PDB file of N, CA and C in Angstrom:
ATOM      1  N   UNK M 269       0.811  -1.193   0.000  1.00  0.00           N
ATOM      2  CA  UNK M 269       0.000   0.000   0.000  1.00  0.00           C
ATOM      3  C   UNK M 269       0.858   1.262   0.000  1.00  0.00           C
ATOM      4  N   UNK M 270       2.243   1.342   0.020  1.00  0.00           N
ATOM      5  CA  UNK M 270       2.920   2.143   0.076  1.00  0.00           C
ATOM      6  C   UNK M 270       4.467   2.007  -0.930  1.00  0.00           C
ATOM      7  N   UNK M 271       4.199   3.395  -1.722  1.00  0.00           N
ATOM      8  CA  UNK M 271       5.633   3.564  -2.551  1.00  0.00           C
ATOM      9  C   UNK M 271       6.662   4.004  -1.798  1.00  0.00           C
ATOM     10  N   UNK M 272       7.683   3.131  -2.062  1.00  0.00           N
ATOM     11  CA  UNK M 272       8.936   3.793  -1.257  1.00  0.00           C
ATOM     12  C   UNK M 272      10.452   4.441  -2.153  1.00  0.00           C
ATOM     13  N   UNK M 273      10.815   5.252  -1.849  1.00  0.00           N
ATOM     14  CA  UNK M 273      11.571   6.208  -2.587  1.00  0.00           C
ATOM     15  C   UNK M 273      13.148   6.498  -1.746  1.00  0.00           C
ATOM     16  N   UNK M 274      13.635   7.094  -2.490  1.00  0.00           N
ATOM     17  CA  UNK M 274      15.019   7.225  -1.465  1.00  0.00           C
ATOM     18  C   UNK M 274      15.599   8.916  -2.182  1.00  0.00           C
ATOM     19  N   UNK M 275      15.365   9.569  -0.733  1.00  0.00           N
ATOM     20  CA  UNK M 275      15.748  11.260  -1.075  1.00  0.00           C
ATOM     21  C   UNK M 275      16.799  11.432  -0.235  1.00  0.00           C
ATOM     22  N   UNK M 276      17.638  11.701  -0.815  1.00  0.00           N
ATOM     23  CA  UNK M 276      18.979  12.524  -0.001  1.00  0.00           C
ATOM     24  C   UNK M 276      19.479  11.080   1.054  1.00  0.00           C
ATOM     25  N   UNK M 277      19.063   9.884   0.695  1.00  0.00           N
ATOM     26  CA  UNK M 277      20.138   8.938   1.158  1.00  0.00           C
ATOM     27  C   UNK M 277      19.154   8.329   1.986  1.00  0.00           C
ATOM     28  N   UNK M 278      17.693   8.688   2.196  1.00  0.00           N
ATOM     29  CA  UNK M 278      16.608   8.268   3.545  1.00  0.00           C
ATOM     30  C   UNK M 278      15.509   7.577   3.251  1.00  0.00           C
ATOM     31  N   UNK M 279      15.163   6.760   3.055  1.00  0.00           N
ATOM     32  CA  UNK M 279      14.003   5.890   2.559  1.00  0.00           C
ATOM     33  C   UNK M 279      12.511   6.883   2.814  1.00  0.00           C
ATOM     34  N   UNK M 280      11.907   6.611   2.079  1.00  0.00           N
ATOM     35  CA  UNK M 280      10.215   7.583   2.252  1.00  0.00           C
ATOM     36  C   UNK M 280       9.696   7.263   1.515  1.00  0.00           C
ATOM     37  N   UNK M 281       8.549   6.826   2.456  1.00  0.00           N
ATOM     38  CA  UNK M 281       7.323   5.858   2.301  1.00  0.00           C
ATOM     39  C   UNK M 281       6.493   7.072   2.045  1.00  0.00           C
ATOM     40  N   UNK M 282       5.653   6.457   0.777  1.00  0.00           N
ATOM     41  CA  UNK M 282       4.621   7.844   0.250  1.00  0.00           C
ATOM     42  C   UNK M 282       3.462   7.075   0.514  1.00  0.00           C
ATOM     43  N   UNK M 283       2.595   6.718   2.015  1.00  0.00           N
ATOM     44  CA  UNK M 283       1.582   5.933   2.233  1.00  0.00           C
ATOM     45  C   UNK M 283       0.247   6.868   1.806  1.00  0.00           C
ATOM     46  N   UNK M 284      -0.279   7.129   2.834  1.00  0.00           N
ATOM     47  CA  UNK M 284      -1.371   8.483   3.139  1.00  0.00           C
ATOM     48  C   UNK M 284      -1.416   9.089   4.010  1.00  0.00           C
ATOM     49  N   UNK M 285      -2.025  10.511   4.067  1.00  0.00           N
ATOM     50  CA  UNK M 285      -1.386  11.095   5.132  1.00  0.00           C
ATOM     51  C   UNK M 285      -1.358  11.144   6.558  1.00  0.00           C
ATOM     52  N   UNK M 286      -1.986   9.655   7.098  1.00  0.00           N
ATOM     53  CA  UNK M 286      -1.810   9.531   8.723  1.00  0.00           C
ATOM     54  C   UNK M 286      -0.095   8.739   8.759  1.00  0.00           C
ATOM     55  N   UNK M 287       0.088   7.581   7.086  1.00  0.00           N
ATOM     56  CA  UNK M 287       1.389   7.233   7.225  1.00  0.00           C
ATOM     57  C   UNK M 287       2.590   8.210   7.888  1.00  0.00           C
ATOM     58  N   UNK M 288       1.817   9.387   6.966  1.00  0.00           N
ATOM     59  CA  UNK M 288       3.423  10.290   6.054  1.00  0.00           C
ATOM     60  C   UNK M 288       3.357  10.888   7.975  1.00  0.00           C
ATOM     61  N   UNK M 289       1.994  11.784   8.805  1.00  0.00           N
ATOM     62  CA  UNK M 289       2.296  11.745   9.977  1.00  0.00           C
ATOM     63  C   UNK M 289       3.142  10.913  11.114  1.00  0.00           C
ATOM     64  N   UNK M 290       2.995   9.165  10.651  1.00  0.00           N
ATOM     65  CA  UNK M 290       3.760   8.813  11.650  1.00  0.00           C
ATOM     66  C   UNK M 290       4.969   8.694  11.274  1.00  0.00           C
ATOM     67  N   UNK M 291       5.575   8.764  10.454  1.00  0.00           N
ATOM     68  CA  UNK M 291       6.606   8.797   9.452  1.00  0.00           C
ATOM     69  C   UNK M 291       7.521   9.730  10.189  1.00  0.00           C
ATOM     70  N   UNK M 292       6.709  11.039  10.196  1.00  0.00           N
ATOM     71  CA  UNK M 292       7.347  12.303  10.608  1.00  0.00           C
ATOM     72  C   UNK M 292       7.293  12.103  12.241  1.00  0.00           C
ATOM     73  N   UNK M 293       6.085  11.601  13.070  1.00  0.00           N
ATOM     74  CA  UNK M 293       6.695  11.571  14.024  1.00  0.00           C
ATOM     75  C   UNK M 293       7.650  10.441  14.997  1.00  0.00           C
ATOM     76  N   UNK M 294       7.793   9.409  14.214  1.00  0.00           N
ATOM     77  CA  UNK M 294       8.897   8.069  14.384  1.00  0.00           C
ATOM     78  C   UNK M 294      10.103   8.674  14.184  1.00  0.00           C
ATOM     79  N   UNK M 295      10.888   9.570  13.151  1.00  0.00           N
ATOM     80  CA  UNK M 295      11.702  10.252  13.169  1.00  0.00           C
ATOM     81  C   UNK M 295      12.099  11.394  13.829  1.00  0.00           C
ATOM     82  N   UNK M 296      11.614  11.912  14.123  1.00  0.00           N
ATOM     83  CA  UNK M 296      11.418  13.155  14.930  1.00  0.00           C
ATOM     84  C   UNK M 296      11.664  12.695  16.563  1.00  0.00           C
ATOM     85  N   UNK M 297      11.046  11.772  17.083  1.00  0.00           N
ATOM     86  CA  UNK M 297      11.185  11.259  17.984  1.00  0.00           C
ATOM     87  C   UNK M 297      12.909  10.201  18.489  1.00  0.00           C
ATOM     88  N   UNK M 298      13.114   9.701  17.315  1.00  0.00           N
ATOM     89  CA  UNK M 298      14.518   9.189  17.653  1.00  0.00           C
ATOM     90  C   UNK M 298      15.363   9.988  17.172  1.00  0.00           C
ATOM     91  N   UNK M 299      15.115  11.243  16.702  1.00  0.00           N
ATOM     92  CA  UNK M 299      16.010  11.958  16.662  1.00  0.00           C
ATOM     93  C   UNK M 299      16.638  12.656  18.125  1.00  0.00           C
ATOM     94  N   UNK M 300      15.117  12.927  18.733  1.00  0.00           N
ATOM     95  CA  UNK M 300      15.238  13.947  20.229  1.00  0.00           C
ATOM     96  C   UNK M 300      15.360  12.772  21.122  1.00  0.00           C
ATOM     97  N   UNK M 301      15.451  11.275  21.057  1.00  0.00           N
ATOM     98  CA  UNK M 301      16.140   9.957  21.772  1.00  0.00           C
ATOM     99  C   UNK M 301      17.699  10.812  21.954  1.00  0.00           C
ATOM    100  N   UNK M 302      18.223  10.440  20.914  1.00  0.00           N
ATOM    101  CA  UNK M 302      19.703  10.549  20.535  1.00  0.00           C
ATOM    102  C   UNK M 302      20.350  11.797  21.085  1.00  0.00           C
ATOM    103  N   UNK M 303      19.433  13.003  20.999  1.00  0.00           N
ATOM    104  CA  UNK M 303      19.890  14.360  21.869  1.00  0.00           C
ATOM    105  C   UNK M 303      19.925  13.602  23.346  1.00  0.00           C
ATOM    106  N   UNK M 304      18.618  13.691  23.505  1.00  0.00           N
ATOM    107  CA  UNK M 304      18.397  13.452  25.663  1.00  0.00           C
ATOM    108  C   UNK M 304      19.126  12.656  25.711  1.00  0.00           C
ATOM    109  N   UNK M 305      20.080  11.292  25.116  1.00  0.00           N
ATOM    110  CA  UNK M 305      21.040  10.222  25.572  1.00  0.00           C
ATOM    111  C   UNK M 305      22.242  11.110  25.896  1.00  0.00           C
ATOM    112  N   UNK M 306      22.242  12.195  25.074  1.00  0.00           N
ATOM    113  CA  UNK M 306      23.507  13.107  24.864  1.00  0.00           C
ATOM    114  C   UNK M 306      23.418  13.976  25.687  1.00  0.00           C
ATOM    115  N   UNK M 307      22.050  14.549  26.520  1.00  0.00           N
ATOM    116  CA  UNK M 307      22.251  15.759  27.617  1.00  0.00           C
ATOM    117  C   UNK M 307      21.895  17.121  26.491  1.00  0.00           C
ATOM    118  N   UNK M 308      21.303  16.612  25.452  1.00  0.00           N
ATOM    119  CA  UNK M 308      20.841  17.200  24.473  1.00  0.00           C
ATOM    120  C   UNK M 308      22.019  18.166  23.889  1.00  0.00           C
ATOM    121  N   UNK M 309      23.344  18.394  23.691  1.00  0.00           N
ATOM    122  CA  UNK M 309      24.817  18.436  23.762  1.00  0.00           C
ATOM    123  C   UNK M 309      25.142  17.953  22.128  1.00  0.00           C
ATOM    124  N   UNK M 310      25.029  18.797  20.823  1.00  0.00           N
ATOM    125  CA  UNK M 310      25.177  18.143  19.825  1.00  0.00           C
ATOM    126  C   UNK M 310      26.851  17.713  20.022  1.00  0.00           C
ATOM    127  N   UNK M 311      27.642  18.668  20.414  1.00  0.00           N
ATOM    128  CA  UNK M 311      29.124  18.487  20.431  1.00  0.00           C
ATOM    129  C   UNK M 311      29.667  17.046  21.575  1.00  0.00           C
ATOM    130  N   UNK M 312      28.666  16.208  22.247  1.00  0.00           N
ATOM    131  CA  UNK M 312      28.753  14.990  22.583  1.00  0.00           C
ATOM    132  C   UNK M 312      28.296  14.061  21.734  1.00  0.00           C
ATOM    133  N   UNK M 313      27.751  14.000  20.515  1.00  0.00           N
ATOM    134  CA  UNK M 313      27.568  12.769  19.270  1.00  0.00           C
ATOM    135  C   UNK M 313      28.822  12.157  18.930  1.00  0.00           C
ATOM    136  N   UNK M 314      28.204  11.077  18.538  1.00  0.00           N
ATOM    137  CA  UNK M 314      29.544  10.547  17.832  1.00  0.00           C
ATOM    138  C   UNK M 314      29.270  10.305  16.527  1.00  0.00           C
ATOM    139  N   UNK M 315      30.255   9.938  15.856  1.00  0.00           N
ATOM    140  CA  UNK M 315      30.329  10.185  14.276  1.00  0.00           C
ATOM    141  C   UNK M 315      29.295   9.145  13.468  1.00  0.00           C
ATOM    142  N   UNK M 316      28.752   8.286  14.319  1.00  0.00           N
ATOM    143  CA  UNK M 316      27.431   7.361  14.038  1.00  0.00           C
ATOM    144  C   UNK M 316      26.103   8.116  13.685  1.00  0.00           C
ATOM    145  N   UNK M 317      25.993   8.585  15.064  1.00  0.00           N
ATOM    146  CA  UNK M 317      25.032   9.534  15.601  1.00  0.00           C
ATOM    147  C   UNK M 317      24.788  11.269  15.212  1.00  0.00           C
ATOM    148  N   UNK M 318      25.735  11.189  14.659  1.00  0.00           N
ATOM    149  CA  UNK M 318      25.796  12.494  13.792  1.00  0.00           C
ATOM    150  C   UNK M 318      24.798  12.068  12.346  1.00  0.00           C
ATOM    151  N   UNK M 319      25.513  11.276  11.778  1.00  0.00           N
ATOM    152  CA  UNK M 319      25.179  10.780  10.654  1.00  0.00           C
ATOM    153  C   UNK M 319      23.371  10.476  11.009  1.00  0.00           C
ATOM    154  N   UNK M 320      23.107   9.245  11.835  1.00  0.00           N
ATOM    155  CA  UNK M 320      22.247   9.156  12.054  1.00  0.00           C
ATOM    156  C   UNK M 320      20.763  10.314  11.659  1.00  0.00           C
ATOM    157  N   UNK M 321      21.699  11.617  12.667  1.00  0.00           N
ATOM    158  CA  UNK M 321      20.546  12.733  13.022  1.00  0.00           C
ATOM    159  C   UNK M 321      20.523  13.404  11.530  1.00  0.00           C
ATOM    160  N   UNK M 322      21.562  13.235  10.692  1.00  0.00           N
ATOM    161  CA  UNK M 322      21.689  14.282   9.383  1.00  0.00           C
ATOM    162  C   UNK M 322      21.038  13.239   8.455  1.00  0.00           C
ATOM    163  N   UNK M 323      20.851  12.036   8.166  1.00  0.00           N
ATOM    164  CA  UNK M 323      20.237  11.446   7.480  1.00  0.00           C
ATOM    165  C   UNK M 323      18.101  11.773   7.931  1.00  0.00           C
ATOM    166  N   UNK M 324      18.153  11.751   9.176  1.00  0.00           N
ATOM    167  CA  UNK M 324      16.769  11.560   9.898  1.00  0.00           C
ATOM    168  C   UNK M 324      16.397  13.031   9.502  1.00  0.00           C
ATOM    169  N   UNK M 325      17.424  14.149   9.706  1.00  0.00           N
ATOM    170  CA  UNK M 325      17.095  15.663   9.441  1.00  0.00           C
ATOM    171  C   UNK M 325      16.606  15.750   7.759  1.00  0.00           C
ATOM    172  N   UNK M 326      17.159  14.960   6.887  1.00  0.00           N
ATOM    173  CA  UNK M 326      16.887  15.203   5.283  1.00  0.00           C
ATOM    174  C   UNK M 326      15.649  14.444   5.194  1.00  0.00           C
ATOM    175  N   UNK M 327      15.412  13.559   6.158  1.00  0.00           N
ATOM    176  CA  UNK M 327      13.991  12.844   5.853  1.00  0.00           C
ATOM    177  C   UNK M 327      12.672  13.545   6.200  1.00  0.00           C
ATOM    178  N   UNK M 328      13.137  14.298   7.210  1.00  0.00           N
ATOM    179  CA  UNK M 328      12.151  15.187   7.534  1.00  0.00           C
ATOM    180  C   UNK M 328      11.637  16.271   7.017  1.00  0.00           C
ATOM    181  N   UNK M 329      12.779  16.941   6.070  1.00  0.00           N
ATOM    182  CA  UNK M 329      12.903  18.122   5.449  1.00  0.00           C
ATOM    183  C   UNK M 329      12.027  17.394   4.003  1.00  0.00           C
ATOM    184  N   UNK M 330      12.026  15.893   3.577  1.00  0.00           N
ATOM    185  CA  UNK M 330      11.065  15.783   2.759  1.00  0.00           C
ATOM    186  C   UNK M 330       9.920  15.290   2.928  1.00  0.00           C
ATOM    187  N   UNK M 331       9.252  14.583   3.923  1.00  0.00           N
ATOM    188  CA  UNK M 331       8.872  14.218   4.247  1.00  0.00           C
ATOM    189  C   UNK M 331       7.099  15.702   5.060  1.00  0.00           C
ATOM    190  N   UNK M 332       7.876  16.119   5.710  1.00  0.00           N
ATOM    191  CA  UNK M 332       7.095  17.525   6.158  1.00  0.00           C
ATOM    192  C   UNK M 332       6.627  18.436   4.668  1.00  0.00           C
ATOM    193  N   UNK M 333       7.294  18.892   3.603  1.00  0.00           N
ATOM    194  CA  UNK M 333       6.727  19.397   2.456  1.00  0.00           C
ATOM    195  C   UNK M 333       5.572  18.697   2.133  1.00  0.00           C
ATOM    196  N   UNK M 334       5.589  17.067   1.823  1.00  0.00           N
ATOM    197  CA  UNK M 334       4.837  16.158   1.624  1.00  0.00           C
ATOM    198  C   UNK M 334       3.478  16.438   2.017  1.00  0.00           C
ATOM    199  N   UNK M 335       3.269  16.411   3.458  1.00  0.00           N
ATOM    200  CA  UNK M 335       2.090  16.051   4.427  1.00  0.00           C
ATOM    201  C   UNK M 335       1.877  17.483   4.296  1.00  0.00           C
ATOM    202  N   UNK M 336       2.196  18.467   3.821  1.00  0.00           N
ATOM    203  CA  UNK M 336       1.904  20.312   3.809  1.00  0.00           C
ATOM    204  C   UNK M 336       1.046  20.101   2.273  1.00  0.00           C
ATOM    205  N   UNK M 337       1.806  19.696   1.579  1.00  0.00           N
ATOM    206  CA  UNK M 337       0.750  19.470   0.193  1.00  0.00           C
ATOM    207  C   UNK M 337      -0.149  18.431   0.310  1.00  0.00           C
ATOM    208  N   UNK M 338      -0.281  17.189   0.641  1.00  0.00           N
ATOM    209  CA  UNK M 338      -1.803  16.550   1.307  1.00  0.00           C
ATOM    210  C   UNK M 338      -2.578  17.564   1.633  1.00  0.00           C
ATOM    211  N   UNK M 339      -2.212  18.181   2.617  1.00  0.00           N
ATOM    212  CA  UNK M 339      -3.179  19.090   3.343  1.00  0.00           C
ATOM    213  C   UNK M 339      -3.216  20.228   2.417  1.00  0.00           C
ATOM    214  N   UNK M 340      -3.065  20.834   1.781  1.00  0.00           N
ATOM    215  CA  UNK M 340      -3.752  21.626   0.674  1.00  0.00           C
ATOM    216  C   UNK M 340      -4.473  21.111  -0.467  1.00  0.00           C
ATOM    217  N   UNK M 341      -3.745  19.989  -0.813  1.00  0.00           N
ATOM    218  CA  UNK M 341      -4.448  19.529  -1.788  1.00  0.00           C
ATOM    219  C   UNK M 341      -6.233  19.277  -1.391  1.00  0.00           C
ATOM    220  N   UNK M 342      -6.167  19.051  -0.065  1.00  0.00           N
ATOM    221  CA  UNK M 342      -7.653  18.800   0.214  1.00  0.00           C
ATOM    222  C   UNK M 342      -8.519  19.601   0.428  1.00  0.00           C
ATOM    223  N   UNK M 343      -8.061  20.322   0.954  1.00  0.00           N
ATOM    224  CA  UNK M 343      -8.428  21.470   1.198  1.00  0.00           C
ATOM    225  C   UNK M 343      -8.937  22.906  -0.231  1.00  0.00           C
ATOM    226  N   UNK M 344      -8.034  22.515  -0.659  1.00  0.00           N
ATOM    227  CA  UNK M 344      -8.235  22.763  -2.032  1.00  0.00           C
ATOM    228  C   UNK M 344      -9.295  22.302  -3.124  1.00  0.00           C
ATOM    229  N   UNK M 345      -8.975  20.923  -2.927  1.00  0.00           N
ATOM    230  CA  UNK M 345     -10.291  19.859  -3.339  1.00  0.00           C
ATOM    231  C   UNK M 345     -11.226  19.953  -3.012  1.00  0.00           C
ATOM    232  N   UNK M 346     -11.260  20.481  -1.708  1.00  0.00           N
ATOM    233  CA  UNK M 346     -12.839  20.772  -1.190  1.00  0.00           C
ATOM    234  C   UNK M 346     -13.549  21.964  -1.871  1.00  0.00           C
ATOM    235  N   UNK M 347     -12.782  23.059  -1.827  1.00  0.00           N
ATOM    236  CA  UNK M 347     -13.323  24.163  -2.001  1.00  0.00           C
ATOM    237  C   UNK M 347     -13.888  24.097  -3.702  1.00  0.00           C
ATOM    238  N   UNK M 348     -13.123  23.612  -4.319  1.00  0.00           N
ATOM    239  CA  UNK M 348     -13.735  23.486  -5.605  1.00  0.00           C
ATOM    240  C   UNK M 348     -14.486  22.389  -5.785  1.00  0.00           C
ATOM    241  N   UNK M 349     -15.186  21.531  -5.384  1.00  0.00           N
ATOM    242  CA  UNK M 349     -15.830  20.216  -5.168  1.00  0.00           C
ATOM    243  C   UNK M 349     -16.716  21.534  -4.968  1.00  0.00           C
ATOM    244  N   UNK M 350     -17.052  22.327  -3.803  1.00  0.00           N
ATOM    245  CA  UNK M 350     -18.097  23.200  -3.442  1.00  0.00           C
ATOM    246  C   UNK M 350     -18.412  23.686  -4.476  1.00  0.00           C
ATOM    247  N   UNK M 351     -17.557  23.928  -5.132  1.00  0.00           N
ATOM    248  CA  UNK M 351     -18.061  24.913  -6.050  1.00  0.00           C
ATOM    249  C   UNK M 351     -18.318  25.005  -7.648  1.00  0.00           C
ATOM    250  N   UNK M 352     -17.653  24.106  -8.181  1.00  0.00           N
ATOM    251  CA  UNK M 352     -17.773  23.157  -9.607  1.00  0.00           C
ATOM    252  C   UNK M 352     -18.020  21.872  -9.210  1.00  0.00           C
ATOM    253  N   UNK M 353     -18.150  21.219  -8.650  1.00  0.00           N
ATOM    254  CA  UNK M 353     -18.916  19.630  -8.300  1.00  0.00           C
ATOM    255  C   UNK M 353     -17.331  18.659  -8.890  1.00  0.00           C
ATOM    256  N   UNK M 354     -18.274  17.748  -9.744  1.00  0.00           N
ATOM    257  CA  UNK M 354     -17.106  17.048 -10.057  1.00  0.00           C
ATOM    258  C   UNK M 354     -16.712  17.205 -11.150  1.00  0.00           C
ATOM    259  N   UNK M 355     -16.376  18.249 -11.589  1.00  0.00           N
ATOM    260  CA  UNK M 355     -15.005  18.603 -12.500  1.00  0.00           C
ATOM    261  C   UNK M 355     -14.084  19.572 -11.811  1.00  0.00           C
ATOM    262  N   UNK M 356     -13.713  19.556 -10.679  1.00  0.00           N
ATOM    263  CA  UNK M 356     -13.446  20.017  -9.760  1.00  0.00           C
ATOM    264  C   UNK M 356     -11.936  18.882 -10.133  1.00  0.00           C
ATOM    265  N   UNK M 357     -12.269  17.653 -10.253  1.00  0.00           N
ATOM    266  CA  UNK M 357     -11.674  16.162 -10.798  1.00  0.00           C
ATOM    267  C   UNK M 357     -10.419  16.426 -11.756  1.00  0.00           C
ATOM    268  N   UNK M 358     -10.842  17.760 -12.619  1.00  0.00           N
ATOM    269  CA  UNK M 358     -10.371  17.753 -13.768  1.00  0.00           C
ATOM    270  C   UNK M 358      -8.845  18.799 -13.850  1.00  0.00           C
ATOM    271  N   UNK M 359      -8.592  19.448 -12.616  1.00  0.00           N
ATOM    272  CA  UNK M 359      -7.466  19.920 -12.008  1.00  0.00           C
ATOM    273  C   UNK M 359      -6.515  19.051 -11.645  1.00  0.00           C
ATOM    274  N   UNK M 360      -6.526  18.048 -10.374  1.00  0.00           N
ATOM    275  CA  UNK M 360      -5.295  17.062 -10.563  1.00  0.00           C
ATOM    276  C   UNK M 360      -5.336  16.097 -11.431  1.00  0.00           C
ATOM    277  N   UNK M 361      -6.243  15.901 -12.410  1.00  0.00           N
ATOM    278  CA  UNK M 361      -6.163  14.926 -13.773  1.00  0.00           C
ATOM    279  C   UNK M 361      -5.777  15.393 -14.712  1.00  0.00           C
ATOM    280  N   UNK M 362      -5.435  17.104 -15.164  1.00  0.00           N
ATOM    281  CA  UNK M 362      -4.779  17.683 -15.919  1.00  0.00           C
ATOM    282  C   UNK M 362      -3.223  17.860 -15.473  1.00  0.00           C
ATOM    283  N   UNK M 363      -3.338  18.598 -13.989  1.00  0.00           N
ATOM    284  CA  UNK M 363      -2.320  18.059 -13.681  1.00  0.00           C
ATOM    285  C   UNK M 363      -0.655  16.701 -14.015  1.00  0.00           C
ATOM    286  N   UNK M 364      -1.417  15.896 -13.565  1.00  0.00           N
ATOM    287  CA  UNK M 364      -1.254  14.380 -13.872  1.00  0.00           C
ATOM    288  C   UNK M 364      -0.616  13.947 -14.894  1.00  0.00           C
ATOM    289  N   UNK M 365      -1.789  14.530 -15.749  1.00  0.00           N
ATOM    290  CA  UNK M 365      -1.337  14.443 -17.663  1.00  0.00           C
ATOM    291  C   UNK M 365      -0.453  14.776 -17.720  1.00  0.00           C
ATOM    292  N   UNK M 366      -0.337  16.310 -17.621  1.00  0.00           N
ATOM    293  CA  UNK M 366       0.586  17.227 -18.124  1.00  0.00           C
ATOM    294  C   UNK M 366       2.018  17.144 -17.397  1.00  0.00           C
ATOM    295  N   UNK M 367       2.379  16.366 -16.253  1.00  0.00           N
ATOM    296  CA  UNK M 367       3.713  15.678 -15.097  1.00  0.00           C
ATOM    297  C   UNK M 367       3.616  15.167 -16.394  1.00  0.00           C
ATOM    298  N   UNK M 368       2.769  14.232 -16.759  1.00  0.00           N
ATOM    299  CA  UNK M 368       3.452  12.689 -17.164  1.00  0.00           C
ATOM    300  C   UNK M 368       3.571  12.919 -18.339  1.00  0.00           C
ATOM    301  N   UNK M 369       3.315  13.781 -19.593  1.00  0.00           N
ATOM    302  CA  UNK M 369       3.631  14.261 -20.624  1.00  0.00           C
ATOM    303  C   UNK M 369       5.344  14.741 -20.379  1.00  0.00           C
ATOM    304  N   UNK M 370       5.481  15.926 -19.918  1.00  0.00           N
ATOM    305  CA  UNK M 370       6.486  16.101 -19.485  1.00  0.00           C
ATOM    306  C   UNK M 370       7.163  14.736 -19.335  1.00  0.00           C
ATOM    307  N   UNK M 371       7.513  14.338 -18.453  1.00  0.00           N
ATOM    308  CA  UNK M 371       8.383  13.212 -17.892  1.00  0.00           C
ATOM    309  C   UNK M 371       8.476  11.942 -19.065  1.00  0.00           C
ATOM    310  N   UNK M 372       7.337  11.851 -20.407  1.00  0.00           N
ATOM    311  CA  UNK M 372       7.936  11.421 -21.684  1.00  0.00           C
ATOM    312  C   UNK M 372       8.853  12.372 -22.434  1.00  0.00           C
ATOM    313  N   UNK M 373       8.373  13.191 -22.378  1.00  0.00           N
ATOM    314  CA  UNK M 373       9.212  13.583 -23.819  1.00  0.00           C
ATOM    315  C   UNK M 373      10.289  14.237 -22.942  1.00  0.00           C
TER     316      UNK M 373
END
């Protein structure tokens, strides 16, 4: 049920957006593990744990854009659903096209 991708060296799972939430907060959370082990003290890491937090930091940095566009997109979706019904449809299906046109030629 989920595509997985690899950005800046970090695996990311493109589930839906309660995934992409726990996603963000499973990382986020062993990131601030790894501080409080440390006295929250970046200059006490070690060269593991550095890495660790800079790999977990790029996942987040894509990962958070992600779940910001879910949430517009719906939001978005709604408002024109209100207001053109269902060709409202016909925005991320042009969309869509026009990525995947692109990305042939």
């Amino acid at each position: 049920n989920a595509m997985c991708t690899s950005h800046f060296g970090a695996v990311v799972r493109t589930t839906h957006v309660t995934g992409t939430l726990t996603d963000i907060g499973s990382t986020t959370g062993r990131m601030a593990m790894i501080f409080i082990r440390k006295g929250c003290r970046r200059a006490r890491l070690n060269v593991l744990e550095r890495a660790e937090i800079g790999v977990d930091a790029r996942k987040v940095l894509v990962l958070g854009p992600m779940w910001v566009s879910f949430l517009i997109g719906s939001i978005v979706g709604a408002f024109l659903q209100s207001h053109i019904g269902v060709y409202a449809l016909l925005l991320p299906a042009t969309l869509t096209g026009l990525v995947g046109l692109t990305y042939v030629f």
